[in-house]
């Protein structure tokens, strides 16, 4: 039940009681929850999940063919089983704790979110604690800056800490940075995502216009465009708020692709939103 009250300025507020606790309900959150019920038959709650998400990516080499906005460049080759298994750095100086966020997948194509704490051993190829089917983020969990490029990849040949098969790489942290910048993620079998905002910009390294494509792949389906926007190196940042929210169901992949009018274009892009859990 949603009640309507007034705040201290006399403006109307929607209120909901959850487990005996009264809390304010945003209109667009409530609308998205109702759409999920009507479309998918699931009762969901943003309040119960209590989690938001910002995903951002960057590339200094977007070319005239479509590619993912991420540190590695080119496109990621998605896999259908848990074969993302190893990691390393291009520098022997990089040791200590690294957090890796991703998803495992079962035989029915259902994703489960996993966060693991692993230990870098410089250029030595090291196994993840839990093999993954998706990797969305890796970051430095120590008090010392990383020196080299960090890779999380499949079980291929690593030379001096670098995977020798580009298609086997699933996240990369650029040297001098401490976290991935990958404009892509996956949602588990238990979570809906209400995408609330999209942003993008083009660097001035190359005079160019870039088309950005927000794409979603539902479970066992191909990627489809949900939003297309272009930006120029002479312009500022794009910042677009979705009202109503873009509703992304469980077991979906989301990514931002880019296509430039000139090679070697730098750009960044990202999205944020709210997770809603099935209740």
mmCIF file of C-alpha atoms in Angstrom:
data_model
loop_
_atom_site.group_PDB
_atom_site.id
_atom_site.type_symbol
_atom_site.label_atom_id
_atom_site.label_comp_id
_atom_site.label_asym_id
_atom_site.label_seq_id
_atom_site.Cartn_x
_atom_site.Cartn_y
_atom_site.Cartn_z
ATOM 1 C CA UNK A 1 0.000 0.000 0.000
ATOM 2 C CA UNK A 2 1.245 3.501 -0.879
ATOM 3 C CA UNK A 3 0.020 6.447 1.198
ATOM 4 C CA UNK A 4 0.252 10.087 0.185
ATOM 5 C CA UNK A 5 1.398 12.655 2.735
ATOM 6 C CA UNK A 6 3.051 16.067 2.676
ATOM 7 C CA UNK A 7 6.589 17.142 3.457
ATOM 8 C CA UNK A 8 7.564 20.208 5.487
ATOM 9 C CA UNK A 9 7.111 22.405 2.393
ATOM 10 C CA UNK A 10 3.574 21.170 1.903
ATOM 11 C CA UNK A 11 4.483 19.132 -1.189
ATOM 12 C CA UNK A 12 2.946 15.663 -1.635
ATOM 13 C CA UNK A 13 5.054 12.612 -0.791
ATOM 14 C CA UNK A 14 4.281 8.962 -1.429
ATOM 15 C CA UNK A 15 4.852 6.772 1.621
ATOM 16 C CA UNK A 16 5.051 2.987 1.950
ATOM 17 C CA UNK A 17 5.276 0.703 4.961
ATOM 18 C CA UNK A 18 7.819 -2.124 4.659
ATOM 19 C CA UNK A 19 8.253 -4.527 7.585
ATOM 20 C CA UNK A 20 6.580 -1.991 9.831
ATOM 21 C CA UNK A 21 8.846 0.862 8.710
ATOM 22 C CA UNK A 22 7.379 3.879 6.924
ATOM 23 C CA UNK A 23 9.535 5.322 4.142
ATOM 24 C CA UNK A 24 9.233 7.722 1.233
ATOM 25 C CA UNK A 25 8.651 6.286 -2.255
ATOM 26 C CA UNK A 26 9.876 8.008 -5.395
ATOM 27 C CA UNK A 27 7.120 8.147 -8.024
ATOM 28 C CA UNK A 28 9.313 6.763 -10.804
ATOM 29 C CA UNK A 29 10.593 3.915 -8.608
ATOM 30 C CA UNK A 30 7.029 2.965 -7.737
ATOM 31 C CA UNK A 31 6.064 3.213 -11.405
ATOM 32 C CA UNK A 32 8.939 0.932 -12.464
ATOM 33 C CA UNK A 33 8.024 -1.614 -9.782
ATOM 34 C CA UNK A 34 4.440 -1.651 -11.068
ATOM 35 C CA UNK A 35 5.611 -2.084 -14.670
ATOM 36 C CA UNK A 36 7.761 -5.066 -13.611
ATOM 37 C CA UNK A 37 4.729 -6.678 -11.962
ATOM 38 C CA UNK A 38 2.528 -6.036 -14.979
ATOM 39 C CA UNK A 39 5.136 -7.143 -17.549
ATOM 40 C CA UNK A 40 7.049 -9.956 -15.829
ATOM 41 C CA UNK A 41 4.815 -10.975 -12.912
ATOM 42 C CA UNK A 42 7.529 -10.267 -10.315
ATOM 43 C CA UNK A 43 7.107 -8.243 -7.148
ATOM 44 C CA UNK A 44 10.299 -6.216 -6.683
ATOM 45 C CA UNK A 45 11.584 -3.617 -4.249
ATOM 46 C CA UNK A 46 14.237 -0.932 -4.636
ATOM 47 C CA UNK A 47 13.958 -0.242 -0.910
ATOM 48 C CA UNK A 48 14.653 -3.865 0.087
ATOM 49 C CA UNK A 49 17.657 -4.146 -2.256
ATOM 50 C CA UNK A 50 19.141 -0.831 -1.064
ATOM 51 C CA UNK A 51 21.804 -0.734 -3.769
ATOM 52 C CA UNK A 52 22.662 1.656 -6.570
ATOM 53 C CA UNK A 53 25.191 1.171 -9.364
ATOM 54 C CA UNK A 54 27.429 3.440 -11.428
ATOM 55 C CA UNK A 55 29.230 1.855 -14.376
ATOM 56 C CA UNK A 56 31.721 3.898 -16.351
ATOM 57 C CA UNK A 57 34.128 3.201 -19.156
ATOM 58 C CA UNK A 58 36.883 4.954 -21.063
ATOM 59 C CA UNK A 59 38.834 4.353 -24.250
ATOM 60 C CA UNK A 60 41.618 6.316 -25.916
ATOM 61 C CA UNK A 61 41.306 4.448 -29.215
ATOM 62 C CA UNK A 62 37.747 4.353 -30.544
ATOM 63 C CA UNK A 63 37.848 3.861 -34.314
ATOM 64 C CA UNK A 64 35.402 3.924 -37.219
ATOM 65 C CA UNK A 65 33.967 0.508 -36.381
ATOM 66 C CA UNK A 66 31.715 -0.233 -33.412
ATOM 67 C CA UNK A 67 33.518 -1.198 -30.195
ATOM 68 C CA UNK A 68 33.047 -1.348 -26.447
ATOM 69 C CA UNK A 69 33.941 1.640 -24.271
ATOM 70 C CA UNK A 70 36.609 0.072 -22.048
ATOM 71 C CA UNK A 71 40.350 0.117 -21.346
ATOM 72 C CA UNK A 72 41.200 -2.891 -23.486
ATOM 73 C CA UNK A 73 39.922 -1.562 -26.812
ATOM 74 C CA UNK A 74 37.983 -3.495 -29.445
ATOM 75 C CA UNK A 75 35.113 -5.747 -28.373
ATOM 76 C CA UNK A 76 34.739 -8.194 -25.524
ATOM 77 C CA UNK A 77 34.029 -11.787 -26.514
ATOM 78 C CA UNK A 78 31.341 -12.961 -24.090
ATOM 79 C CA UNK A 79 31.466 -16.582 -22.955
ATOM 80 C CA UNK A 80 28.729 -19.014 -21.929
ATOM 81 C CA UNK A 81 30.523 -20.884 -19.140
ATOM 82 C CA UNK A 82 32.828 -20.171 -16.208
ATOM 83 C CA UNK A 83 36.119 -20.004 -18.115
ATOM 84 C CA UNK A 84 37.420 -16.623 -16.921
ATOM 85 C CA UNK A 85 39.991 -18.040 -14.559
ATOM 86 C CA UNK A 86 43.303 -16.147 -14.303
ATOM 87 C CA UNK A 87 44.882 -12.754 -13.699
ATOM 88 C CA UNK A 88 48.287 -11.047 -13.692
ATOM 89 C CA UNK A 89 50.084 -7.712 -14.030
ATOM 90 C CA UNK A 90 52.565 -6.561 -16.660
ATOM 91 C CA UNK A 91 54.738 -5.329 -13.759
ATOM 92 C CA UNK A 92 56.483 -7.494 -11.198
ATOM 93 C CA UNK A 93 55.929 -4.703 -8.677
ATOM 94 C CA UNK A 94 52.179 -5.268 -8.455
ATOM 95 C CA UNK A 95 51.376 -7.535 -5.523
ATOM 96 C CA UNK A 96 48.728 -7.711 -2.831
ATOM 97 C CA UNK A 97 44.963 -7.707 -2.683
ATOM 98 C CA UNK A 98 42.717 -7.140 -5.691
ATOM 99 C CA UNK A 99 38.914 -7.197 -5.644
ATOM 100 C CA UNK A 100 37.223 -8.778 -8.654
ATOM 101 C CA UNK A 101 33.482 -8.415 -9.272
ATOM 102 C CA UNK A 102 31.660 -10.621 -11.734
ATOM 103 C CA UNK A 103 29.141 -13.398 -12.240
ATOM 104 C CA UNK A 104 29.124 -17.151 -12.451
ATOM 105 C CA UNK A 105 26.626 -18.877 -14.724
ATOM 106 C CA UNK A 106 24.838 -22.211 -14.296
ATOM 107 C CA UNK A 107 23.703 -24.715 -16.914
ATOM 108 C CA UNK A 108 20.403 -22.878 -17.361
ATOM 109 C CA UNK A 109 22.046 -19.539 -18.119
ATOM 110 C CA UNK A 110 21.319 -17.996 -14.717
ATOM 111 C CA UNK A 111 23.890 -15.528 -13.373
ATOM 112 C CA UNK A 112 25.004 -15.210 -9.738
ATOM 113 C CA UNK A 113 26.909 -12.139 -8.540
ATOM 114 C CA UNK A 114 30.320 -12.879 -7.001
ATOM 115 C CA UNK A 115 32.893 -10.624 -5.324
ATOM 116 C CA UNK A 116 36.276 -12.202 -4.614
ATOM 117 C CA UNK A 117 39.484 -10.998 -3.001
ATOM 118 C CA UNK A 118 42.532 -12.383 -4.799
ATOM 119 C CA UNK A 119 46.264 -11.766 -4.475
ATOM 120 C CA UNK A 120 48.340 -10.374 -7.330
ATOM 121 C CA UNK A 121 51.776 -11.946 -7.758
ATOM 122 C CA UNK A 122 53.322 -9.530 -10.233
ATOM 123 C CA UNK A 123 53.711 -11.032 -13.703
ATOM 124 C CA UNK A 124 52.893 -14.531 -12.458
ATOM 125 C CA UNK A 125 49.676 -15.931 -13.916
ATOM 126 C CA UNK A 126 47.441 -16.717 -10.930
ATOM 127 C CA UNK A 127 44.060 -18.463 -10.669
ATOM 128 C CA UNK A 128 40.893 -16.785 -9.450
ATOM 129 C CA UNK A 129 39.295 -18.312 -6.375
ATOM 130 C CA UNK A 130 36.001 -18.660 -8.281
ATOM 131 C CA UNK A 131 35.990 -19.027 -12.091
ATOM 132 C CA UNK A 132 33.614 -16.577 -13.775
ATOM 133 C CA UNK A 133 31.515 -16.158 -16.902
ATOM 134 C CA UNK A 134 31.388 -12.357 -16.623
ATOM 135 C CA UNK A 135 33.826 -9.858 -15.133
ATOM 136 C CA UNK A 136 32.603 -6.302 -14.677
ATOM 137 C CA UNK A 137 35.099 -4.663 -12.324
ATOM 138 C CA UNK A 138 38.537 -5.129 -10.747
ATOM 139 C CA UNK A 139 40.224 -2.712 -8.391
ATOM 140 C CA UNK A 140 43.234 -2.207 -6.141
ATOM 141 C CA UNK A 141 42.451 -3.204 -2.560
ATOM 142 C CA UNK A 142 45.781 -2.095 -1.070
ATOM 143 C CA UNK A 143 47.424 1.170 -0.033
ATOM 144 C CA UNK A 144 50.003 1.080 -2.858
ATOM 145 C CA UNK A 145 49.338 2.263 -6.415
ATOM 146 C CA UNK A 146 49.633 -0.287 -9.189
ATOM 147 C CA UNK A 147 52.437 0.143 -11.724
ATOM 148 C CA UNK A 148 51.555 -2.127 -14.644
ATOM 149 C CA UNK A 149 48.540 -3.127 -16.710
ATOM 150 C CA UNK A 150 46.314 -5.596 -14.838
ATOM 151 C CA UNK A 151 44.429 -8.316 -16.735
ATOM 152 C CA UNK A 152 41.684 -10.796 -15.864
ATOM 153 C CA UNK A 153 41.333 -13.381 -18.609
ATOM 154 C CA UNK A 154 40.770 -16.978 -19.611
ATOM 155 C CA UNK A 155 43.367 -19.723 -19.185
ATOM 156 C CA UNK A 156 45.565 -18.747 -22.138
ATOM 157 C CA UNK A 157 49.280 -18.086 -22.453
ATOM 158 C CA UNK A 158 50.481 -15.066 -20.456
ATOM 159 C CA UNK A 159 53.833 -13.540 -21.413
ATOM 160 C CA UNK A 160 55.354 -11.138 -18.885
ATOM 161 C CA UNK A 161 51.906 -10.917 -17.301
ATOM 162 C CA UNK A 162 50.052 -10.100 -20.528
ATOM 163 C CA UNK A 163 47.513 -12.539 -22.068
ATOM 164 C CA UNK A 164 48.571 -13.346 -25.617
ATOM 165 C CA UNK A 165 45.010 -13.925 -26.883
ATOM 166 C CA UNK A 166 43.120 -10.623 -27.040
ATOM 167 C CA UNK A 167 39.694 -12.276 -27.234
ATOM 168 C CA UNK A 168 40.374 -14.002 -23.887
ATOM 169 C CA UNK A 169 40.745 -10.697 -22.002
ATOM 170 C CA UNK A 170 37.653 -9.635 -20.039
ATOM 171 C CA UNK A 171 38.878 -6.686 -17.976
ATOM 172 C CA UNK A 172 42.013 -4.569 -18.055
ATOM 173 C CA UNK A 173 43.248 -1.875 -15.689
ATOM 174 C CA UNK A 174 45.527 0.599 -17.444
ATOM 175 C CA UNK A 175 48.973 1.238 -15.977
ATOM 176 C CA UNK A 176 48.885 4.075 -13.478
ATOM 177 C CA UNK A 177 45.239 3.478 -12.640
ATOM 178 C CA UNK A 178 43.787 1.409 -9.817
ATOM 179 C CA UNK A 179 40.436 0.330 -11.247
ATOM 180 C CA UNK A 180 38.874 -0.859 -14.457
ATOM 181 C CA UNK A 181 36.898 1.534 -16.652
ATOM 182 C CA UNK A 182 34.481 -0.762 -18.481
ATOM 183 C CA UNK A 183 31.047 0.501 -19.533
ATOM 184 C CA UNK A 184 29.406 -2.904 -19.302
ATOM 185 C CA UNK A 185 27.905 -5.143 -16.659
ATOM 186 C CA UNK A 186 25.583 -8.081 -16.045
ATOM 187 C CA UNK A 187 22.643 -8.529 -13.683
ATOM 188 C CA UNK A 188 21.973 -11.641 -11.644
ATOM 189 C CA UNK A 189 18.969 -13.941 -11.746
ATOM 190 C CA UNK A 190 17.528 -12.168 -8.680
ATOM 191 C CA UNK A 191 17.860 -8.514 -9.650
ATOM 192 C CA UNK A 192 16.142 -6.028 -11.911
ATOM 193 C CA UNK A 193 17.959 -2.822 -12.823
ATOM 194 C CA UNK A 194 16.253 0.533 -13.225
ATOM 195 C CA UNK A 195 18.601 2.547 -15.422
ATOM 196 C CA UNK A 196 18.172 6.205 -14.518
ATOM 197 C CA UNK A 197 20.981 8.099 -16.239
ATOM 198 C CA UNK A 198 23.359 7.951 -19.210
ATOM 199 C CA UNK A 199 26.412 10.117 -19.819
ATOM 200 C CA UNK A 200 29.131 10.345 -22.476
ATOM 201 C CA UNK A 201 31.786 12.718 -23.752
ATOM 202 C CA UNK A 202 34.464 12.880 -26.450
ATOM 203 C CA UNK A 203 38.044 13.948 -25.784
ATOM 204 C CA UNK A 204 39.852 16.594 -27.796
ATOM 205 C CA UNK A 205 42.749 14.345 -28.804
ATOM 206 C CA UNK A 206 41.113 13.859 -32.211
ATOM 207 C CA UNK A 207 38.534 16.083 -33.909
ATOM 208 C CA UNK A 208 35.610 13.680 -34.204
ATOM 209 C CA UNK A 209 31.970 12.919 -33.613
ATOM 210 C CA UNK A 210 31.139 9.707 -31.750
ATOM 211 C CA UNK A 211 27.865 7.790 -31.804
ATOM 212 C CA UNK A 212 27.144 6.050 -28.500
ATOM 213 C CA UNK A 213 24.866 2.994 -28.315
ATOM 214 C CA UNK A 214 23.350 1.787 -25.049
ATOM 215 C CA UNK A 215 22.654 -1.911 -25.660
ATOM 216 C CA UNK A 216 20.940 -4.666 -23.675
ATOM 217 C CA UNK A 217 20.994 -8.422 -24.255
ATOM 218 C CA UNK A 218 18.236 -10.322 -22.473
ATOM 219 C CA UNK A 219 18.877 -13.891 -21.365
ATOM 220 C CA UNK A 220 19.829 -16.048 -24.387
ATOM 221 C CA UNK A 221 19.195 -13.118 -26.761
ATOM 222 C CA UNK A 222 21.316 -10.801 -28.904
ATOM 223 C CA UNK A 223 22.193 -7.220 -27.992
ATOM 224 C CA UNK A 224 19.664 -4.569 -29.046
ATOM 225 C CA UNK A 225 19.961 -0.804 -28.977
ATOM 226 C CA UNK A 226 17.992 0.912 -26.213
ATOM 227 C CA UNK A 227 19.321 4.443 -26.688
ATOM 228 C CA UNK A 228 21.540 6.186 -29.273
ATOM 229 C CA UNK A 229 23.221 9.544 -28.832
ATOM 230 C CA UNK A 230 26.081 11.374 -30.532
ATOM 231 C CA UNK A 231 28.653 13.767 -29.113
ATOM 232 C CA UNK A 232 31.475 15.819 -30.619
ATOM 233 C CA UNK A 233 34.981 16.622 -29.429
ATOM 234 C CA UNK A 234 33.997 20.297 -29.643
ATOM 235 C CA UNK A 235 31.055 19.819 -27.299
ATOM 236 C CA UNK A 236 30.611 19.070 -23.638
ATOM 237 C CA UNK A 237 29.384 16.054 -21.745
ATOM 238 C CA UNK A 238 26.074 14.382 -22.574
ATOM 239 C CA UNK A 239 23.995 13.814 -19.459
ATOM 240 C CA UNK A 240 20.580 12.250 -20.047
ATOM 241 C CA UNK A 241 18.089 11.317 -17.323
ATOM 242 C CA UNK A 242 15.566 8.598 -18.180
ATOM 243 C CA UNK A 243 12.021 9.251 -16.953
ATOM 244 C CA UNK A 244 10.491 6.713 -16.932
ATOM 245 C CA UNK A 245 13.439 4.490 -16.083
ATOM 246 C CA UNK A 246 14.793 1.890 -18.506
ATOM 247 C CA UNK A 247 13.837 -1.462 -16.945
ATOM 248 C CA UNK A 248 16.398 -4.234 -17.390
ATOM 249 C CA UNK A 249 15.306 -7.721 -16.258
ATOM 250 C CA UNK A 250 17.428 -10.384 -14.530
ATOM 251 C CA UNK A 251 20.145 -12.307 -16.400
ATOM 252 C CA UNK A 252 20.716 -9.416 -18.803
ATOM 253 C CA UNK A 253 23.953 -7.951 -20.152
ATOM 254 C CA UNK A 254 24.270 -4.171 -20.587
ATOM 255 C CA UNK A 255 26.992 -2.275 -22.431
ATOM 256 C CA UNK A 256 27.843 1.015 -24.141
ATOM 257 C CA UNK A 257 29.336 0.777 -27.620
ATOM 258 C CA UNK A 258 30.883 3.626 -29.586
ATOM 259 C CA UNK A 259 31.573 4.433 -33.238
ATOM 260 C CA UNK A 260 33.727 7.411 -34.237
ATOM 261 C CA UNK A 261 34.013 9.502 -37.390
ATOM 262 C CA UNK A 262 37.811 9.235 -37.055
ATOM 263 C CA UNK A 263 40.296 6.672 -35.775
ATOM 264 C CA UNK A 264 42.124 6.995 -32.451
ATOM 265 C CA UNK A 265 39.358 8.956 -30.724
ATOM 266 C CA UNK A 266 39.234 9.159 -26.938
ATOM 267 C CA UNK A 267 35.905 9.045 -25.139
ATOM 268 C CA UNK A 268 34.225 8.044 -21.923
ATOM 269 C CA UNK A 269 30.691 6.908 -21.157
ATOM 270 C CA UNK A 270 28.654 5.392 -18.374
ATOM 271 C CA UNK A 271 25.277 4.781 -16.809
ATOM 272 C CA UNK A 272 23.813 4.530 -13.362
ATOM 273 C CA UNK A 273 20.657 3.356 -11.709
ATOM 274 C CA UNK A 274 18.971 1.377 -8.958
ATOM 275 C CA UNK A 275 18.746 -2.351 -8.353
ATOM 276 C CA UNK A 276 15.448 -3.931 -7.342
ATOM 277 C CA UNK A 277 15.287 -7.384 -5.786
ATOM 278 C CA UNK A 278 12.496 -9.923 -6.176
ATOM 279 C CA UNK A 279 10.420 -10.084 -2.987
#
